[in-house]
Amino acid sequence: MTKAIITVLGSDRMGIIAKVSAYLAENNINILDISQTIMDNVFTMITMVDISASTSSFDVIHNDLQKLGQELGVKIQIQNTEIFNSMHKI
Amino acid sequence: MFISVDEIAQTIRMIQEEHLDIRTVTMGINLLDCVRADIKDTCDAVYEKICRKAERLVPECEAIEREMGIPIVNKRISITPAALLVGRSTPEQCVELAKTLEKAAVNTGVNFLGGYSALVHKGYTEADKALIASIPQALMETSRICCSVNVGTTKAGINMDAVRDMGVLIKKAAEMSAETGGSSCARIVVFANAPEDNPFMAGAFHGVGEPECVINVGVSGPGVVKCAIEKVKGEDFTVLAETIKKTAFKITRMGQLVAKEASQRLGAQFGIVDLSLAPTPAVGDSVARIIEEMGVERCGAPGTTAALALLNDAVKKGGVMASSHVGGLSGAFIPVSEDEGMIEAVKTGALCLEKLEAMTCVCSVGLDMIVVPGDVTAATVSGIIADEVAIGMVNNKTTAVRIIPAPGLKEGDVVEFGGLLGSGPVMPVNPYKSDAFIARGGRIPAPIHSLRN
């Protein structure tokens, strides 16, 4: 399983989660966990996904999500889970 | 979720707002097998080997950046000290090797290639002499090649002939690059106890005890440390040290991850993670500002050395458990021109050369990126080098001098180097002479505590 964390940060508006999860579904990316909150007035959505079944490469997903972020006026980032694991787990 | 939202948010904040990055992934390449009877053939073999080994260095690092979402600011190469490659070449022939290295650096896409170096702490070989003599011209003909000369060790003492010669050479390099404020000198480092696995420029080289090909990683994060200690204002030193340790641990884990990934993908041995806090001229990425955050009004004021000692030690303690192999310089850097807080401290008169020298006793790496007036003599430059090398020799640590006697400039002027090298305010130098001391030549014997066997 190749896990990644998708973070969406920006100003809140309707349909952000819908648009992001629609993209993930279309690309065979399974959502393992999802959380959404407003931190310091910033819309924050954090999703753990499994990208191993996706036919698109990491770079393609990365670029697609960035484009989608531009359309929605938010910042979308996808990062390998490893970076968070190594920083916070021993 | 196994990783908490707070933890994810913290990592992202460190990268996006607090300038956390991997400062450098440096590939060390052994070139001893490239030595041929004719220097032209050596150049060909060197070019071929560097291009082959480092072909994927930049693209693979960029892929890691995208996947992990952490910037890797520099991708670099270090090579076997070039003096070991040139045989009986003339200085002119050595310059040809420098040009070949430049070509290889351009071809592989790295921004610096280090290891145009000689290790002369006990004395010169003929090859050392030729290579060192070629340094000023080699720097003029290249823009990415970095030079270093190790003139002293705790074991061997100090080669004062080399110290004398480096003063003359640095003056010459400055004059040859007078148009750019003597910028060639930003690529010359004079070392004591030079580490063989240092990933940072301009002093990186691939030591002879190193494997065929190795990945060394330097992390950074002065901004992250500063933000962390902002939260413990007024607390005592135990709390301060603990806070820095925890932050250093997290920063270093990034370096460990990137080093592991990069070495795996590039088929090279994982060398070390260098636990250094490396500043940049960007606001919010300064070591001086950490010291000020601890409670010293301006970097250089009384208390600065103690603050730096605490910082340096806590970074190592936090970092050492985060990485399986630690090495390189591993200590806070205090380069003047590359640190926005240092620049201001010098401009406001809070920080002088002598205080910087004291600070180098408790951290790495030495008098780094110091701009001094152009009329400072070669013997004075040598005197400054001798003092710094003595600190390294006696304290069993690495020290270095990267000094720029800026031609035509005087105290109060500023030299703009651009990029990571920043801008250097010209610092005053003690006006009294050290000519007769430097003229003695020979070697300063190794200190008594070098006899540990």
Coordinates of C-alpha atoms in Angstrom, one line a residue:
Chain A
M1 CA 0.0 0.0 0.0
T2 CA 1.4 3.4 -0.9
K3 CA -0.1 5.9 1.5
A4 CA -0.1 9.6 1.0
I5 CA -1.5 12.6 2.8
I6 CA -3.5 15.2 0.9
T7 CA -3.9 18.6 2.6
V8 CA -6.3 21.2 1.4
L9 CA -5.9 24.7 2.8
G10 CA -7.7 27.9 1.9
S11 CA -10.9 29.9 2.4
D12 CA -14.0 27.8 2.9
R13 CA -16.6 27.5 0.1
M14 CA -19.1 24.9 -0.9
G15 CA -18.0 21.8 -2.7
I16 CA -14.3 21.6 -1.9
I17 CA -14.6 18.1 -0.4
A18 CA -16.9 17.0 -3.1
K19 CA -14.6 18.1 -5.9
V20 CA -11.5 16.6 -4.3
S21 CA -13.1 13.3 -3.5
A22 CA -14.7 13.1 -7.0
Y23 CA -11.2 13.5 -8.5
L24 CA -9.8 10.8 -6.1
A25 CA -12.6 8.4 -7.0
E26 CA -12.1 8.9 -10.8
N27 CA -8.5 8.0 -10.4
N28 CA -8.9 4.9 -8.2
I29 CA -7.4 6.6 -5.1
N30 CA -9.0 5.2 -2.0
I31 CA -9.7 7.5 0.9
L32 CA -8.5 5.8 4.2
D33 CA -9.3 8.6 6.5
I34 CA -10.6 12.1 6.2
S35 CA -10.9 15.1 8.6
Q36 CA -12.0 18.6 8.0
T37 CA -11.8 21.5 10.3
I38 CA -11.5 25.3 10.3
M39 CA -8.2 26.2 11.9
D40 CA -7.6 30.0 12.5
N41 CA -10.3 30.7 9.9
V42 CA -8.6 28.6 7.3
F43 CA -10.4 25.7 5.8
T44 CA -8.3 22.6 6.5
M45 CA -9.0 19.2 5.1
I46 CA -6.6 16.4 5.7
T47 CA -7.1 13.1 3.9
M48 CA -5.0 9.9 4.1
V49 CA -5.3 8.0 0.8
D50 CA -4.0 4.9 -0.8
I51 CA -2.6 5.5 -4.2
S52 CA -1.4 2.0 -5.1
A53 CA -4.4 1.2 -7.2
S54 CA -4.3 4.4 -9.2
T55 CA -3.2 4.2 -12.8
S56 CA -1.7 7.7 -12.6
S57 CA 1.8 8.3 -11.4
F58 CA 2.5 10.3 -8.2
D59 CA 3.7 13.2 -10.3
V60 CA 0.5 13.2 -12.4
I61 CA -1.7 13.2 -9.3
H62 CA 0.4 15.9 -7.8
N63 CA 0.0 18.1 -10.8
D64 CA -3.8 17.4 -11.2
L65 CA -4.4 18.3 -7.6
Q66 CA -2.5 21.5 -7.9
K67 CA -4.6 22.4 -10.9
L68 CA -7.8 21.5 -9.1
G69 CA -6.6 23.7 -6.2
Q70 CA -6.2 26.6 -8.5
E71 CA -9.8 26.1 -9.8
L72 CA -11.1 26.0 -6.2
G73 CA -9.0 28.8 -4.9
V74 CA -7.3 26.6 -2.3
K75 CA -3.9 25.1 -1.9
I76 CA -3.8 21.3 -2.4
Q77 CA -0.8 19.3 -1.6
I78 CA 0.0 15.6 -1.7
Q79 CA 2.9 14.2 0.2
N80 CA 4.1 10.7 0.9
T81 CA 3.1 9.6 4.5
E82 CA 6.7 8.8 5.2
I83 CA 7.6 12.5 5.8
F84 CA 5.0 12.7 8.7
N85 CA 5.9 9.3 10.0
S86 CA 9.6 10.1 10.2
M87 CA 9.1 13.4 11.8
H88 CA 6.6 12.4 14.5
K89 CA 7.0 8.7 15.1
I90 CA 10.0 6.9 16.5
Chain B
M1 CA -5.7 8.6 11.7
F2 CA -2.4 7.2 12.8
I3 CA -0.8 10.6 12.4
S4 CA -2.7 13.4 14.1
V5 CA -4.0 16.5 12.3
D6 CA -1.8 18.6 14.6
E7 CA 1.3 16.7 13.6
I8 CA 0.5 17.1 9.9
A9 CA -0.3 20.7 10.3
Q10 CA 3.0 21.2 12.2
T11 CA 5.1 19.6 9.5
I12 CA 3.4 21.7 6.8
R13 CA 3.8 24.9 8.8
M14 CA 7.5 24.2 9.4
I15 CA 8.1 23.8 5.6
Q16 CA 5.8 26.6 4.4
E17 CA 6.2 29.3 7.0
E18 CA 9.4 28.5 8.9
H19 CA 11.8 27.8 6.0
L20 CA 12.4 24.1 6.9
D21 CA 14.3 22.5 4.0
I22 CA 16.9 20.1 3.2
R23 CA 19.8 22.4 2.5
T24 CA 21.9 20.0 0.4
V25 CA 22.0 16.5 -0.9
T26 CA 25.7 16.0 -1.8
M27 CA 27.0 13.0 -3.7
G28 CA 30.5 12.1 -2.9
I29 CA 32.4 10.4 -5.7
N30 CA 35.7 8.7 -5.6
L31 CA 37.9 9.7 -8.5
L32 CA 41.1 7.9 -7.6
D33 CA 40.5 5.4 -10.3
C34 CA 40.5 8.2 -12.9
V35 CA 44.2 9.0 -12.6
R36 CA 46.0 8.5 -15.9
A37 CA 49.6 9.1 -17.0
D38 CA 48.5 12.1 -19.0
I39 CA 46.4 14.8 -17.4
K40 CA 44.2 15.1 -20.5
D41 CA 43.2 11.4 -20.1
T42 CA 42.6 12.0 -16.4
C43 CA 40.3 14.9 -17.3
D44 CA 38.3 12.6 -19.8
A45 CA 38.0 9.9 -17.2
V46 CA 37.0 12.3 -14.5
Y47 CA 34.3 13.9 -16.7
E48 CA 32.9 10.5 -17.7
K49 CA 32.8 9.2 -14.2
I50 CA 31.1 12.2 -12.6
C51 CA 28.5 12.4 -15.3
R52 CA 27.8 8.7 -15.0
K53 CA 27.6 8.6 -11.3
A54 CA 25.6 11.8 -10.8
E55 CA 23.5 11.5 -13.9
R56 CA 20.3 11.0 -11.9
L57 CA 21.2 13.0 -8.9
V58 CA 19.2 16.1 -9.7
P59 CA 16.1 14.4 -11.2
E60 CA 15.9 11.9 -8.3
C61 CA 16.2 14.6 -5.7
E62 CA 13.5 16.6 -7.5
A63 CA 11.3 13.6 -7.4
I64 CA 11.8 13.2 -3.7
E65 CA 11.0 16.9 -3.3
R66 CA 7.7 16.4 -5.0
E67 CA 6.8 13.2 -3.2
M68 CA 7.7 14.4 0.3
G69 CA 6.7 18.0 -0.3
I70 CA 10.0 19.2 1.2
P71 CA 12.3 21.5 -0.7
I72 CA 15.9 20.2 -1.4
V73 CA 17.6 23.5 -2.0
N74 CA 20.9 22.3 -3.4
K75 CA 22.1 19.3 -5.2
R76 CA 25.9 19.0 -5.2
I77 CA 28.9 16.9 -5.8
S78 CA 32.0 16.4 -3.8
I79 CA 35.1 14.7 -5.2
T80 CA 38.3 13.1 -4.1
P81 CA 40.7 16.0 -3.3
A82 CA 41.9 17.1 -6.7
A83 CA 45.6 17.3 -5.6
L84 CA 45.5 13.5 -5.5
L85 CA 44.5 13.4 -9.2
V86 CA 46.9 15.8 -10.9
G87 CA 50.2 13.9 -10.5
R88 CA 53.0 15.9 -11.9
S89 CA 50.9 18.5 -13.7
T90 CA 51.7 22.2 -13.9
P91 CA 49.3 24.8 -12.4
E92 CA 48.1 25.5 -16.0
Q93 CA 47.2 21.8 -16.5
C94 CA 45.4 21.8 -13.1
V95 CA 43.2 24.7 -14.4
E96 CA 42.2 22.4 -17.3
L97 CA 41.0 19.9 -14.7
A98 CA 39.0 22.6 -13.0
K99 CA 37.4 23.5 -16.3
T100 CA 36.6 19.8 -16.8
L101 CA 34.9 19.7 -13.4
E102 CA 32.9 22.8 -14.2
K103 CA 31.7 21.1 -17.4
A104 CA 30.7 18.0 -15.4
A105 CA 28.9 20.2 -12.9
V106 CA 27.0 22.0 -15.6
N107 CA 26.1 18.7 -17.3
T108 CA 24.8 17.1 -14.2
G109 CA 22.9 20.2 -13.2
V110 CA 24.5 20.7 -9.7
N111 CA 25.1 24.2 -8.5
F112 CA 28.4 23.5 -6.8
L113 CA 31.1 20.9 -7.1
G114 CA 33.6 20.7 -4.2
G115 CA 36.9 19.0 -3.8
Y116 CA 39.3 21.2 -5.8
S117 CA 41.3 20.6 -2.7
A118 CA 44.6 19.8 -1.1
L119 CA 45.3 18.4 2.3
V120 CA 48.6 19.9 3.4
H121 CA 48.5 19.9 7.2
K122 CA 51.9 18.3 7.5
G123 CA 53.5 19.6 4.3
Y124 CA 53.2 20.0 0.6
T125 CA 53.6 17.4 -2.1
E126 CA 54.6 18.6 -5.6
A127 CA 51.0 18.0 -6.7
D128 CA 49.6 20.0 -3.7
K129 CA 51.8 22.9 -4.7
A130 CA 50.7 22.9 -8.3
L131 CA 47.0 22.6 -7.5
I132 CA 47.1 25.3 -4.8
A133 CA 49.0 27.6 -7.2
S134 CA 46.3 27.1 -9.8
I135 CA 43.4 28.0 -7.5
P136 CA 43.0 31.7 -8.3
Q137 CA 43.0 31.1 -12.0
A138 CA 40.8 28.0 -11.7
L139 CA 38.2 30.1 -9.8
M140 CA 38.3 32.7 -12.6
E141 CA 37.6 30.1 -15.2
T142 CA 34.8 28.5 -13.4
S143 CA 31.7 29.5 -11.4
R144 CA 30.7 26.2 -9.7
I145 CA 34.0 24.8 -8.4
C146 CA 34.8 25.1 -4.7
C147 CA 38.3 24.9 -3.3
S148 CA 39.5 24.0 0.1
V149 CA 42.9 23.5 1.7
N150 CA 43.4 21.8 5.0
V151 CA 46.4 23.4 6.8
G152 CA 46.2 22.0 10.2
T153 CA 45.0 19.1 12.3
T154 CA 45.0 18.2 16.0
K155 CA 47.3 15.2 15.2
A156 CA 49.7 17.0 12.9
G157 CA 49.8 20.6 14.1
I158 CA 49.7 23.6 11.8
N159 CA 51.6 23.9 8.5
M160 CA 52.5 27.6 8.8
D161 CA 54.1 27.7 5.4
A162 CA 50.6 26.8 4.0
V163 CA 49.0 29.4 6.3
R164 CA 51.4 32.0 4.9
D165 CA 50.8 31.0 1.3
M166 CA 47.0 30.9 1.7
G167 CA 47.1 34.5 2.8
V168 CA 48.9 35.5 -0.4
L169 CA 46.7 33.3 -2.5
I170 CA 43.5 34.7 -1.0
K171 CA 44.7 38.2 -1.7
K172 CA 45.5 37.2 -5.3
A173 CA 42.2 35.6 -5.8
A174 CA 40.4 38.7 -4.5
E175 CA 42.4 41.0 -6.8
M176 CA 41.7 38.8 -9.8
S177 CA 38.0 38.9 -9.1
A178 CA 38.0 42.6 -8.1
E179 CA 35.2 43.4 -10.4
T180 CA 32.8 41.3 -8.3
G181 CA 34.1 42.4 -5.0
G182 CA 36.6 39.6 -4.7
S183 CA 33.9 37.0 -5.0
S184 CA 36.3 34.2 -5.9
C185 CA 37.3 34.1 -2.2
A186 CA 33.8 32.9 -1.4
R187 CA 34.8 29.6 -3.0
I188 CA 38.0 29.2 -1.0
V189 CA 38.0 27.6 2.5
V190 CA 41.1 27.1 4.7
F191 CA 40.5 24.3 7.2
A192 CA 41.7 22.8 10.3
N193 CA 40.6 19.2 10.9
A194 CA 38.6 19.1 7.7
P195 CA 35.9 16.4 7.7
E196 CA 35.9 13.9 4.9
D197 CA 32.2 13.6 4.6
N198 CA 31.0 17.3 4.8
P199 CA 28.1 17.9 2.5
F200 CA 28.2 21.7 2.8
M201 CA 30.0 24.0 0.4
A202 CA 32.4 25.5 -0.1
G203 CA 34.4 23.0 2.0
A204 CA 33.0 19.7 0.8
F205 CA 35.3 17.0 -0.6
H206 CA 35.2 13.2 -0.8
G207 CA 37.9 12.0 1.6
V208 CA 40.1 9.0 0.8
G209 CA 38.5 6.9 3.6
E210 CA 35.1 7.3 1.9
P211 CA 33.4 4.6 -0.2
E212 CA 33.1 4.7 -4.0
C213 CA 29.9 6.8 -4.1
V214 CA 28.1 8.2 -1.1
I215 CA 25.1 10.4 -0.3
N216 CA 25.6 13.0 2.5
V217 CA 22.8 15.3 3.5
G218 CA 22.7 18.6 5.2
V219 CA 19.6 19.8 6.9
S220 CA 18.6 23.2 7.8
G221 CA 16.0 25.0 9.9
P222 CA 17.1 28.0 11.9
G223 CA 13.6 29.4 11.3
V224 CA 12.0 26.4 12.8
V225 CA 14.2 26.6 15.9
K226 CA 13.5 30.3 16.3
C227 CA 9.7 29.8 16.1
A228 CA 9.9 26.9 18.6
I229 CA 11.7 29.0 21.2
E230 CA 9.4 32.0 20.7
K231 CA 6.9 29.8 22.6
V232 CA 9.1 29.5 25.7
K233 CA 9.9 33.1 26.3
G234 CA 11.2 33.8 29.8
E235 CA 11.5 30.1 30.7
D236 CA 14.8 28.8 32.1
F237 CA 17.7 27.3 30.2
T238 CA 16.6 23.7 30.8
V239 CA 13.3 24.3 29.1
L240 CA 15.1 26.2 26.3
A241 CA 17.6 23.4 25.7
E242 CA 14.8 20.8 25.7
T243 CA 12.7 22.8 23.2
I244 CA 15.7 23.1 20.8
K245 CA 16.5 19.4 21.2
K246 CA 12.9 18.3 20.3
T247 CA 12.9 20.6 17.3
A248 CA 16.3 19.4 16.1
F249 CA 15.1 15.9 16.4
K250 CA 12.2 16.6 14.0
I251 CA 14.4 18.5 11.6
T252 CA 17.0 15.8 11.5
R253 CA 14.4 13.1 10.8
M254 CA 13.7 14.9 7.6
G255 CA 17.3 14.7 6.7
Q256 CA 17.5 11.0 7.6
L257 CA 14.5 10.2 5.4
V258 CA 15.8 12.1 2.4
A259 CA 19.3 10.7 2.8
K260 CA 17.8 7.2 3.0
E261 CA 15.6 7.7 0.0
A262 CA 18.2 9.4 -2.1
S263 CA 20.9 6.8 -1.5
Q264 CA 18.5 4.0 -2.3
R265 CA 17.3 5.5 -5.5
L266 CA 20.8 6.5 -6.6
G267 CA 22.4 3.2 -5.7
A268 CA 24.9 5.0 -3.5
Q269 CA 25.9 4.3 0.1
F270 CA 24.1 6.3 2.8
G271 CA 26.9 8.4 4.3
I272 CA 25.9 10.8 7.0
V273 CA 23.4 13.4 8.0
D274 CA 25.1 16.7 8.9
L275 CA 23.4 18.2 12.0
S276 CA 24.0 21.8 11.1
L277 CA 21.8 24.8 11.4
A278 CA 22.6 26.6 8.1
P279 CA 21.2 30.0 7.7
T280 CA 20.4 31.8 4.4
P281 CA 20.1 35.5 3.7
A282 CA 16.3 35.2 3.7
V283 CA 14.4 36.8 6.6
G284 CA 13.3 34.1 9.1
D285 CA 16.2 31.8 8.3
S286 CA 18.9 33.2 10.6
V287 CA 21.0 31.7 13.4
A288 CA 21.7 35.2 14.8
R289 CA 18.0 35.7 15.3
I290 CA 17.8 32.5 17.4
I291 CA 20.5 33.9 19.7
E292 CA 18.6 37.2 19.9
E293 CA 15.4 35.3 20.6
M294 CA 17.1 33.7 23.6
G295 CA 17.4 37.1 25.1
V296 CA 20.6 38.7 23.7
E297 CA 19.6 42.1 22.3
R298 CA 21.9 41.9 19.3
C299 CA 24.1 39.0 18.1
G300 CA 27.6 39.8 19.4
A301 CA 26.5 41.3 22.7
P302 CA 27.8 39.7 25.9
G303 CA 26.0 36.3 26.3
T304 CA 26.2 35.5 22.6
T305 CA 28.9 32.8 23.0
A306 CA 27.0 31.1 25.8
A307 CA 23.8 31.2 23.8
L308 CA 25.5 29.8 20.8
A309 CA 27.1 27.0 22.9
L310 CA 23.7 26.0 24.2
L311 CA 22.2 26.1 20.8
N312 CA 24.9 24.1 19.2
D313 CA 24.9 21.4 21.9
A314 CA 21.1 21.0 22.0
V315 CA 21.0 20.7 18.2
K316 CA 23.5 17.8 18.3
K317 CA 21.7 16.1 21.2
G318 CA 18.4 16.3 19.5
G319 CA 19.7 15.4 16.1
V320 CA 22.0 12.5 17.0
M321 CA 19.1 10.1 17.9
A322 CA 17.2 11.1 14.8
S323 CA 19.8 9.8 12.4
S324 CA 21.6 6.5 12.1
H325 CA 24.8 8.1 11.0
V326 CA 25.8 11.6 11.9
G327 CA 28.9 13.4 10.6
G328 CA 30.2 16.3 8.5
L329 CA 30.5 19.5 10.3
S330 CA 27.5 19.1 12.6
G331 CA 27.2 22.5 14.3
A332 CA 25.5 25.8 13.9
F333 CA 27.0 27.9 11.0
I334 CA 27.6 31.6 11.6
P335 CA 28.5 32.9 8.1
V336 CA 28.2 36.6 8.2
S337 CA 27.1 37.5 4.7
E338 CA 24.7 34.5 4.5
D339 CA 22.7 35.3 7.6
E340 CA 20.4 38.3 7.7
G341 CA 20.7 38.7 11.5
M342 CA 24.5 38.6 11.3
I343 CA 24.6 41.2 8.6
E344 CA 22.6 43.5 10.7
A345 CA 24.6 42.8 13.8
V346 CA 27.8 43.8 11.9
K347 CA 26.2 46.9 10.4
T348 CA 25.0 48.1 13.8
G349 CA 28.4 47.5 15.3
A350 CA 27.3 44.8 17.7
L351 CA 29.4 42.1 16.2
C352 CA 33.2 42.3 15.5
L353 CA 35.8 39.9 14.1
E354 CA 37.1 39.1 17.6
K355 CA 33.7 38.2 19.0
L356 CA 33.1 36.0 15.9
E357 CA 36.3 34.3 16.6
A358 CA 35.2 33.6 20.2
M359 CA 31.9 32.2 18.9
T360 CA 33.7 29.8 16.6
C361 CA 35.2 28.1 19.7
V362 CA 31.7 26.7 20.5
C363 CA 30.2 25.9 17.1
S364 CA 31.2 25.1 13.6
V365 CA 32.6 26.2 11.4
G366 CA 34.7 29.2 11.8
L367 CA 35.2 32.7 10.4
D368 CA 32.9 32.2 7.5
M369 CA 32.1 34.7 4.7
I370 CA 33.9 37.6 6.4
V371 CA 34.5 40.6 4.2
V372 CA 37.5 42.7 5.3
P373 CA 39.0 45.9 3.7
G374 CA 40.9 45.4 0.5
D375 CA 44.1 47.0 2.0
V376 CA 44.5 44.2 4.6
T377 CA 47.8 42.6 3.9
A378 CA 48.4 39.0 3.1
A379 CA 50.2 38.5 6.4
T380 CA 47.2 39.8 8.3
V381 CA 44.9 37.4 6.4
S382 CA 47.4 34.6 7.3
G383 CA 47.3 35.8 10.9
I384 CA 43.6 35.5 11.0
I385 CA 43.8 32.1 9.5
A386 CA 46.5 31.0 12.0
D387 CA 44.3 32.0 14.9
E388 CA 41.3 30.2 13.7
V389 CA 43.2 27.1 12.8
A390 CA 44.8 27.1 16.2
I391 CA 41.3 27.1 17.8
G392 CA 40.5 24.0 15.7
M393 CA 43.7 22.3 16.5
V394 CA 43.7 22.8 20.2
N395 CA 40.0 22.1 20.6
N396 CA 40.0 19.0 18.5
K397 CA 37.3 20.4 16.2
T398 CA 36.8 21.6 12.7
T399 CA 37.4 25.3 12.1
A400 CA 37.6 27.1 8.8
V401 CA 38.2 30.5 7.3
R402 CA 36.4 31.9 4.3
I403 CA 37.6 35.5 4.1
I404 CA 37.1 38.1 1.4
P405 CA 39.6 41.0 1.3
A406 CA 37.4 43.1 -1.0
P407 CA 39.6 45.1 -3.3
G408 CA 39.2 48.9 -3.0
L409 CA 36.6 48.6 -0.3
K410 CA 36.8 49.9 3.2
E411 CA 35.0 49.5 6.5
G412 CA 31.3 50.3 6.2
D413 CA 31.0 49.3 2.5
V414 CA 28.9 46.3 1.5
V415 CA 29.7 43.7 -1.1
E416 CA 26.7 42.0 -2.9
F417 CA 27.5 38.4 -3.8
G418 CA 23.9 37.4 -4.6
G419 CA 22.0 34.2 -4.0
L420 CA 22.9 32.0 -1.0
L421 CA 26.2 33.9 -0.6
G422 CA 24.2 37.0 0.4
S423 CA 25.8 40.4 1.0
G424 CA 28.8 41.1 3.2
P425 CA 29.4 44.3 5.2
V426 CA 33.2 45.1 5.3
M427 CA 34.4 44.5 8.8
P428 CA 37.3 46.3 10.5
V429 CA 40.5 44.4 11.2
N430 CA 43.0 45.0 14.0
P431 CA 45.5 47.4 12.4
Y432 CA 48.6 46.0 14.1
K433 CA 50.9 43.7 12.0
S434 CA 51.7 40.0 12.3
D435 CA 54.2 40.0 9.4
A436 CA 57.2 38.8 11.5
F437 CA 55.2 36.0 13.0
I438 CA 53.9 34.7 9.7
A439 CA 57.3 35.1 8.1
R440 CA 58.8 32.4 10.4
G441 CA 57.3 29.5 8.4
G442 CA 57.6 25.9 9.4
R443 CA 55.1 24.0 11.5
I444 CA 53.4 24.6 14.8
P445 CA 53.8 21.3 16.6
A446 CA 50.7 19.3 17.5
P447 CA 49.3 19.9 20.9
I448 CA 50.1 17.6 23.8
H449 CA 46.6 16.2 23.9
S450 CA 47.0 14.8 20.3
L451 CA 49.1 12.0 21.9
R452 CA 46.2 9.9 22.9
N453 CA 47.5 6.4 22.1

